[in-house]
CSV table of C-alpha atoms and ligand atoms in Angstrom, one decimal:
chain,number,residue,atom,x,y,z
A,1143,UNK,CA,-0.2,0.2,0.1
A,1144,UNK,CA,1.2,3.3,-1.2
A,1145,UNK,CA,1.4,6.2,1.5
A,1146,UNK,CA,-1.0,8.6,1.8
A,1147,UNK,CA,-0.3,12.3,1.1
A,1148,UNK,CA,-1.7,14.0,5.2
A,1149,UNK,CA,1.0,17.2,4.8
A,1150,UNK,CA,1.9,20.1,2.4
A,1151,UNK,CA,4.1,22.4,2.8
A,1152,UNK,CA,3.6,26.3,1.6
A,1153,UNK,CA,6.5,28.1,1.0
A,1154,UNK,CA,5.3,31.5,1.7
A,1155,UNK,CA,8.9,32.9,2.4
A,1156,UNK,CA,9.4,35.2,-0.8
A,1157,UNK,CA,10.5,38.5,-0.9
A,1158,UNK,CA,6.6,39.1,-3.3
A,1159,UNK,CA,8.7,42.3,-4.7
A,1160,UNK,CA,6.3,42.2,-7.8
A,1161,UNK,CA,3.3,43.8,-6.0
A,1162,UNK,CA,5.6,46.3,-4.1
A,1163,UNK,CA,4.9,48.6,-2.3
A,1164,UNK,CA,1.6,46.8,-0.9
A,1165,UNK,CA,4.0,43.7,0.0
A,1166,UNK,CA,6.5,46.4,2.0
A,1167,UNK,CA,3.2,45.7,5.0
A,1168,UNK,CA,1.0,43.2,3.2
A,1169,UNK,CA,2.0,38.9,2.5
A,1170,UNK,CA,1.3,38.8,-1.2
A,1171,UNK,CA,-0.3,35.9,0.1
A,1172,UNK,CA,-3.1,37.8,2.1
A,1173,UNK,CA,-4.0,39.6,-0.9
A,1174,UNK,CA,-7.4,38.8,-1.6
A,1175,UNK,CA,-9.3,37.3,-4.8
A,1176,UNK,CA,-12.7,39.0,-3.9
A,1177,UNK,CA,-13.1,38.1,-0.8
A,1178,UNK,CA,-10.9,35.5,0.0
A,1179,UNK,CA,-6.6,35.5,0.8
A,1180,UNK,CA,-4.5,33.7,-1.9
A,1181,UNK,CA,-3.5,31.5,0.4
A,1182,UNK,CA,-7.4,29.9,1.5
A,1183,UNK,CA,-8.0,28.7,-1.7
A,1184,UNK,CA,-5.2,27.0,-1.4
A,1185,UNK,CA,-5.5,25.6,1.8
A,1186,UNK,CA,-9.2,24.6,0.7
A,1187,UNK,CA,-7.8,22.6,-2.2
A,1188,UNK,CA,-4.8,21.3,0.1
A,1189,UNK,CA,-8.2,20.0,2.4
A,1190,UNK,CA,-10.0,19.0,-0.3
A,1191,UNK,CA,-7.3,16.5,-1.7
A,1192,UNK,CA,-6.6,15.2,1.7
A,1193,UNK,CA,-4.5,17.2,3.2
A,1194,UNK,CA,-4.2,17.2,6.7
A,1195,UNK,CA,-1.0,19.1,8.1
A,1196,UNK,CA,-0.4,22.4,6.7
A,1197,UNK,CA,3.6,23.7,6.7
A,1198,UNK,CA,4.0,27.7,6.5
A,1199,UNK,CA,7.6,28.0,5.8
A,1200,UNK,CA,7.0,32.5,6.3
A,1201,UNK,CA,9.7,35.1,6.8
A,1202,UNK,CA,10.2,38.2,8.9
A,1203,UNK,CA,7.0,40.2,7.7
A,1204,UNK,CA,4.7,37.7,6.9
A,1205,UNK,CA,2.6,38.1,10.9
A,1206,UNK,CA,-0.6,39.3,8.9
A,1207,UNK,CA,-0.7,35.2,7.8
A,1208,UNK,CA,-0.6,33.7,11.1
A,1209,UNK,CA,-2.9,35.7,12.5
A,1210,UNK,CA,-5.0,34.9,9.7
A,1211,UNK,CA,-5.5,31.3,10.8
A,1212,UNK,CA,-6.1,32.7,14.2
A,1213,UNK,CA,-9.7,31.9,15.0
A,1214,UNK,CA,-11.7,35.2,15.7
A,1215,UNK,CA,-13.6,34.2,18.7
A,1216,UNK,CA,-15.1,37.9,20.0
A,1217,UNK,CA,-15.9,38.1,15.6
A,1218,UNK,CA,-17.9,35.5,15.7
A,1219,UNK,CA,-20.0,36.4,19.0
A,1220,UNK,CA,-20.8,39.9,17.7
A,1221,UNK,CA,-21.8,38.3,14.3
A,1222,UNK,CA,-23.5,35.4,16.4
A,1223,UNK,CA,-25.4,38.2,18.5
A,1224,UNK,CA,-26.7,40.3,15.0
A,1225,UNK,CA,-28.0,37.0,13.1
A,1226,UNK,CA,-25.7,37.2,10.9
A,1227,UNK,CA,-25.2,33.2,10.5
A,1228,UNK,CA,-24.2,32.6,6.6
A,1229,UNK,CA,-21.2,35.3,7.5
A,1230,UNK,CA,-20.7,33.3,10.7
A,1231,UNK,CA,-20.2,30.2,8.5
A,1232,UNK,CA,-17.6,31.8,6.4
A,1233,UNK,CA,-16.1,32.8,9.1
A,1234,UNK,CA,-16.4,29.7,10.7
A,1235,UNK,CA,-14.9,27.3,7.9
A,1236,UNK,CA,-11.9,29.3,7.7
A,1237,UNK,CA,-10.9,28.4,11.2
A,1238,UNK,CA,-7.5,25.7,11.9
A,1239,UNK,CA,-7.7,23.1,14.3
A,1240,UNK,CA,-4.8,23.5,17.5
A,1241,UNK,CA,-1.8,21.5,15.8
A,1242,UNK,CA,-2.9,21.6,12.2
A,1243,UNK,CA,-0.5,24.5,11.1
A,1244,UNK,CA,3.1,24.5,11.4
A,1245,UNK,CA,4.9,28.0,10.7
A,1246,UNK,CA,8.7,27.4,10.2
A,1247,UNK,CA,11.3,30.7,9.1
A,1248,UNK,CA,13.6,31.1,6.1
A,1249,UNK,CA,15.9,33.0,7.3
A,1250,UNK,CA,16.9,33.8,4.4
A,1251,UNK,CA,15.1,34.0,0.8
A,1252,UNK,CA,17.9,31.5,-0.7
A,1253,UNK,CA,15.5,29.7,-3.4
A,1254,UNK,CA,12.4,27.9,-3.3
A,1255,UNK,CA,14.3,24.5,-3.1
A,1256,UNK,CA,15.6,25.7,0.4
A,1257,UNK,CA,12.4,26.9,1.2
A,1258,UNK,CA,10.8,23.9,1.2
A,1259,UNK,CA,14.1,22.3,2.9
A,1260,UNK,CA,13.2,23.8,6.1
A,1261,UNK,CA,10.8,22.0,6.4
A,1262,UNK,CA,12.2,18.6,6.5
A,1263,UNK,CA,12.4,17.8,10.3
A,1264,UNK,CA,8.1,17.9,9.6
A,1265,UNK,CA,7.9,15.4,7.4
A,1266,UNK,CA,8.8,12.3,8.3
A,1267,UNK,CA,9.7,9.4,5.8
A,1268,UNK,CA,6.4,9.6,3.8
A,1269,UNK,CA,5.2,11.4,0.7
A,1270,UNK,CA,4.4,15.2,0.8
A,1271,UNK,CA,2.8,17.8,-1.4
A,1272,UNK,CA,3.7,21.6,-1.6
A,1273,UNK,CA,2.2,24.1,-3.0
A,1274,UNK,CA,2.9,27.4,-3.8
A,1275,UNK,CA,-0.7,29.5,-3.0
A,1276,UNK,CA,0.7,32.8,-5.3
A,1277,UNK,CA,-0.6,29.5,-8.5
A,1278,UNK,CA,-4.6,29.6,-8.3
A,1279,UNK,CA,-6.3,26.8,-10.2
A,1280,UNK,CA,-10.0,27.1,-10.7
A,1281,UNK,CA,-10.8,23.7,-11.5
A,1282,UNK,CA,-13.7,21.1,-11.5
A,1283,UNK,CA,-11.8,19.1,-9.3
A,1284,UNK,CA,-9.3,20.7,-7.0
A,1285,UNK,CA,-5.8,20.2,-8.6
A,1286,UNK,CA,-4.1,18.3,-5.9
A,1287,UNK,CA,-7.3,15.9,-6.0
A,1288,UNK,CA,-6.7,15.5,-9.1
A,1289,UNK,CA,-2.5,14.9,-9.1
A,1290,UNK,CA,-3.4,12.6,-6.0
A,1291,UNK,CA,-5.7,9.8,-7.8
A,1292,UNK,CA,-2.9,10.2,-10.1
A,1293,UNK,CA,0.0,9.3,-7.9
A,1294,UNK,CA,-1.9,7.1,-6.3
A,1295,UNK,CA,-1.6,5.3,-9.1
A,1296,UNK,CA,2.4,5.9,-10.4
A,1297,UNK,CA,3.6,6.1,-6.7
A,1298,UNK,CA,7.4,8.7,-7.4
A,1299,UNK,CA,7.0,12.2,-7.7
A,1300,UNK,CA,4.4,13.9,-9.5
A,1301,UNK,CA,4.6,17.9,-10.8
A,1302,UNK,CA,1.1,19.6,-12.5
A,1303,UNK,CA,2.3,20.4,-15.7
A,1304,UNK,CA,0.4,23.0,-18.6
A,1305,UNK,CA,0.9,23.8,-22.0
A,1306,UNK,CA,3.1,27.1,-22.1
A,1307,UNK,CA,4.2,29.5,-25.4
A,1308,UNK,CA,7.7,29.2,-26.8
A,1309,UNK,CA,8.4,32.1,-25.6
A,1310,UNK,CA,7.4,32.3,-22.2
A,1311,UNK,CA,9.5,28.7,-21.4
A,1312,UNK,CA,12.0,30.1,-20.3
A,1313,UNK,CA,10.2,32.0,-17.1
A,1314,UNK,CA,9.3,28.1,-15.4
A,1315,UNK,CA,10.8,24.9,-14.9
A,1316,UNK,CA,10.5,23.0,-17.9
A,1317,UNK,CA,9.9,18.9,-18.5
A,1318,UNK,CA,11.8,16.9,-20.8
A,1319,UNK,CA,9.2,14.3,-21.7
A,1320,UNK,CA,10.4,11.0,-22.2
A,1321,UNK,CA,6.8,9.5,-22.9
A,1322,UNK,CA,3.7,11.4,-23.3
A,1323,UNK,CA,0.2,9.5,-21.9
A,1324,UNK,CA,-1.4,12.0,-22.7
A,1325,UNK,CA,-2.7,13.4,-19.1
A,1326,UNK,CA,0.2,12.8,-17.7
A,1327,UNK,CA,4.2,12.5,-19.1
A,1328,UNK,CA,7.2,10.4,-18.3
A,1329,UNK,CA,10.0,13.1,-16.8
A,1330,UNK,CA,13.3,12.1,-19.3
A,1331,UNK,CA,15.2,15.4,-17.4
A,1332,UNK,CA,14.1,18.6,-15.4
A,1333,UNK,CA,15.5,22.1,-15.8
A,1334,UNK,CA,14.7,25.5,-14.2
A,1335,UNK,CA,14.7,29.0,-16.1
A,1336,UNK,CA,16.0,27.4,-19.4
A,1337,UNK,CA,17.5,30.1,-22.1
A,1338,UNK,CA,14.7,30.1,-24.6
A,1339,UNK,CA,16.0,28.4,-27.5
A,1340,UNK,CA,17.6,25.1,-24.8
A,1341,UNK,CA,14.0,24.8,-23.6
A,1342,UNK,CA,13.5,20.9,-24.0
A,1343,UNK,CA,9.8,20.7,-24.8
A,1344,UNK,CA,7.0,23.8,-23.6
A,1345,UNK,CA,5.4,21.9,-20.6
A,1346,UNK,CA,6.0,24.2,-17.2
A,1347,UNK,CA,5.6,23.3,-14.0
A,1348,UNK,CA,3.8,25.0,-12.1
A,1349,UNK,CA,3.5,25.5,-8.2
A,1350,UNK,CA,1.9,22.1,-7.1
A,1351,UNK,CA,4.0,19.3,-6.5
A,1352,UNK,CA,3.7,15.6,-4.5
A,1353,UNK,CA,7.4,14.3,-3.8
A,1354,UNK,CA,9.4,11.9,-2.5
A,1355,UNK,CA,11.2,12.6,1.0
A,1356,UNK,CA,13.8,11.5,-0.9
A,1357,UNK,CA,14.1,14.9,-1.9
A,1358,UNK,CA,15.3,16.9,1.2
A,1359,UNK,CA,18.4,14.8,0.6
A,1360,UNK,CA,18.9,15.6,-2.8
A,1361,UNK,CA,18.5,19.1,-1.4
A,1362,UNK,CA,21.0,18.7,2.1
A,1363,UNK,CA,23.5,18.6,-1.0
A,1364,UNK,CA,22.3,21.5,-4.0
A,1365,UNK,CA,24.4,24.2,-4.4
A,1366,UNK,CA,22.8,27.3,-5.6
A,1367,UNK,CA,21.4,27.2,-9.3
A,1368,UNK,CA,19.4,29.5,-11.9
A,1369,UNK,CA,18.9,32.4,-10.7
A,1370,UNK,CA,21.4,31.8,-7.8
A,1371,UNK,CA,18.5,30.2,-5.7
A,1372,UNK,CA,18.7,26.8,-4.4
A,1373,UNK,CA,16.0,25.0,-6.7
A,1374,UNK,CA,13.2,22.7,-6.2
A,1375,UNK,CA,13.5,21.5,-10.0
A,1376,UNK,CA,17.2,20.9,-8.8
A,1377,UNK,CA,16.8,18.3,-6.4
A,1378,UNK,CA,13.5,16.8,-8.2
A,1379,UNK,CA,15.8,16.4,-11.5
A,1380,UNK,CA,18.2,14.0,-9.4
A,1381,UNK,CA,15.6,11.7,-8.6
A,1382,UNK,CA,15.1,10.8,-12.2
A,1383,UNK,CA,18.9,10.1,-11.9
A,1384,UNK,CA,18.6,7.2,-9.3
A,1385,UNK,CA,15.7,6.2,-11.2
A,1386,UNK,CA,13.3,7.5,-9.6
A,1387,UNK,CA,10.3,8.3,-11.3
A,1388,UNK,CA,8.7,11.8,-12.3
A,1389,UNK,CA,5.7,12.3,-13.9
A,1390,UNK,CA,4.2,15.7,-14.9
A,1391,UNK,CA,-0.1,15.9,-14.6
A,1392,UNK,CA,-1.7,17.9,-17.1
A,1393,UNK,CA,-4.1,18.8,-14.4
A,1394,UNK,CA,-7.6,20.0,-15.7
A,1395,UNK,CA,-8.4,23.1,-15.2
A,1396,UNK,CA,-7.1,27.2,-15.6
A,1397,UNK,CA,-4.3,28.4,-14.0
A,1398,UNK,CA,-3.7,32.0,-12.8
A,1399,UNK,CA,-0.2,33.1,-11.9
A,1400,UNK,CA,-1.4,36.0,-8.9
A,1401,UNK,CA,2.9,36.4,-8.4
A,1402,UNK,CA,1.9,38.3,-11.9
A,1403,UNK,CA,-0.2,41.8,-12.0
A,1404,UNK,CA,-1.8,41.3,-14.9
A,1405,UNK,CA,-2.2,37.6,-14.2
A,1406,UNK,CA,-3.7,38.9,-10.5
A,1407,UNK,CA,-6.1,41.5,-12.2
A,1408,UNK,CA,-7.6,38.6,-14.8
A,1409,UNK,CA,-8.0,36.1,-12.0
A,1410,UNK,CA,-9.6,38.7,-9.7
A,1411,UNK,CA,-12.2,39.1,-12.8
A,1412,UNK,CA,-13.0,35.4,-14.3
A,1413,UNK,CA,-13.3,34.7,-9.7
A,1414,UNK,CA,-15.6,37.3,-10.0
A,1415,UNK,CA,-17.6,36.5,-13.0
A,1416,UNK,CA,-18.4,33.2,-11.1
A,1417,UNK,CA,-19.9,34.4,-8.4
A,1418,UNK,CA,-24.1,34.7,-8.9
A,1419,UNK,CA,-23.4,38.0,-6.6
A,1420,UNK,CA,-21.4,39.2,-8.4
A,1421,UNK,CA,-21.8,38.1,-12.2
A,1422,UNK,CA,-24.5,40.8,-13.5
A,1423,UNK,CA,-22.7,43.9,-12.2
A,1424,UNK,CA,-19.4,42.7,-13.3
A,1425,UNK,CA,-20.5,41.4,-16.4
A,1426,UNK,CA,-22.7,44.8,-17.3
A,1427,UNK,CA,-19.5,47.2,-15.8
A,1428,UNK,CA,-16.9,45.0,-18.4
A,1429,UNK,CA,-19.1,45.4,-21.7
A,1430,UNK,CA,-19.8,49.2,-20.9
A,1431,UNK,CA,-16.3,49.8,-20.5
A,1432,UNK,CA,-15.0,48.2,-23.4
A,1433,UNK,CA,-17.2,49.5,-25.4
A,1434,UNK,CA,-16.9,52.7,-24.3
A,1435,UNK,CA,-13.1,51.8,-25.5
A,1436,UNK,CA,-13.9,50.6,-29.0
A,1437,UNK,CA,-16.6,53.5,-29.7
A,1438,UNK,CA,-13.5,55.7,-28.8
A,1439,UNK,CA,-10.8,54.0,-31.1
B,1292,UTP,P1,8.9,34.1,-6.9
B,1292,UTP,O1,9.5,33.1,-7.5
B,1292,UTP,O2,7.0,34.4,-7.3
B,1292,UTP,O3,9.0,34.7,-5.8
B,1292,UTP,O4,8.1,32.6,-5.7
B,1292,UTP,P2,8.2,36.0,-4.7
B,1292,UTP,O5,9.8,36.8,-4.1
B,1292,UTP,O6,7.3,35.5,-4.2
B,1292,UTP,O7,8.1,37.2,-5.5
B,1292,UTP,P3,8.6,38.7,-6.3
B,1292,UTP,O8,9.5,37.6,-7.5
B,1292,UTP,O9,9.8,39.1,-6.0
B,1292,UTP,O10,7.7,39.2,-6.9
B,1292,UTP,C1,7.2,31.1,-5.9
B,1292,UTP,C2,7.1,30.4,-4.5
B,1292,UTP,O11,8.3,30.7,-3.6
B,1292,UTP,C3,8.5,31.5,-2.1
B,1292,UTP,C4,7.6,31.9,-2.6
B,1292,UTP,O12,7.1,33.0,-0.7
B,1292,UTP,C5,6.4,31.9,-3.2
B,1292,UTP,O13,5.2,31.0,-2.8
B,1292,UTP,N1,10.1,31.5,-2.5
B,1292,UTP,C6,10.7,31.7,-2.9
B,1292,UTP,C7,10.1,30.6,-1.1
B,1292,UTP,O14,9.2,30.4,0.1
B,1292,UTP,N2,11.7,31.6,0.0
B,1292,UTP,C8,12.8,32.1,-1.0
B,1292,UTP,O15,13.7,31.6,-0.7
B,1292,UTP,C9,11.8,31.8,-2.4
């Protein structure tokens, strides 16, 4: 029997410089899509996939993130008193049980691989997930759940993969594909941010992973790679060298890069349009401004 994936690491120690000045005081993961912070979308997706322990790798200035997961008894009492049961339910659905969540500090932003490595003592000899909350994925079945189901068949290591235009491949970790099985590919190699003409494919890795604990052994030895950072991609690539399976999973869903301003704005519009309480207003407004722009051309 394969061990179940019950732990997820959320590396959130990056500086979020693309959102300065906001990220001077607001952690990127607390920024909201409509009315929920990015991190809440990630937690909900993780729960749907069967995750029971949530490990956050944080850094200086991320206090608001820890506060967000605290219970708010006063606020709950106030809402109860006023009979605002719907809001109370929303609030309660975000509560984390004691001991369900852990925080580890990454003292210096040395890269995603290093951030994951910081959580090594909380993962024992078991597979674990890694989720980057700034990749938000709208999907009928949550992305990590799709991956866990596929992983139950394959074991090994699995990364979420997505086709990107060739000219964008150099912004991602890119897969060198050994065998294409449709929704899944077997990976022969992985390279982080390859120069545009050297990308082995246009299949890019995005922020969902299911990894074997052996990856920590590789991270122990890895020196900095692309961009001077300790890259998670390099540690996963070593699994291939050791003959362990690495699979790319073509998830069904739409991914928004909420670590970029444009992706964040697109996600805001898409999530707004998917909400019954907002879609009519928002749609009307979008029509109006698009027609006004066309008329002005
Ligand atoms: P990004 O590349 O988006 O970096 O990190 P960033 O610092 O968050 O944002 P920019 O580029 O300055 O705007 C991808 C993910 O890896 C985490 C980030 O928090 C984000 O979730 N990360 C990155 C760490 O936890 N530690 C690091 O040293 C680097």
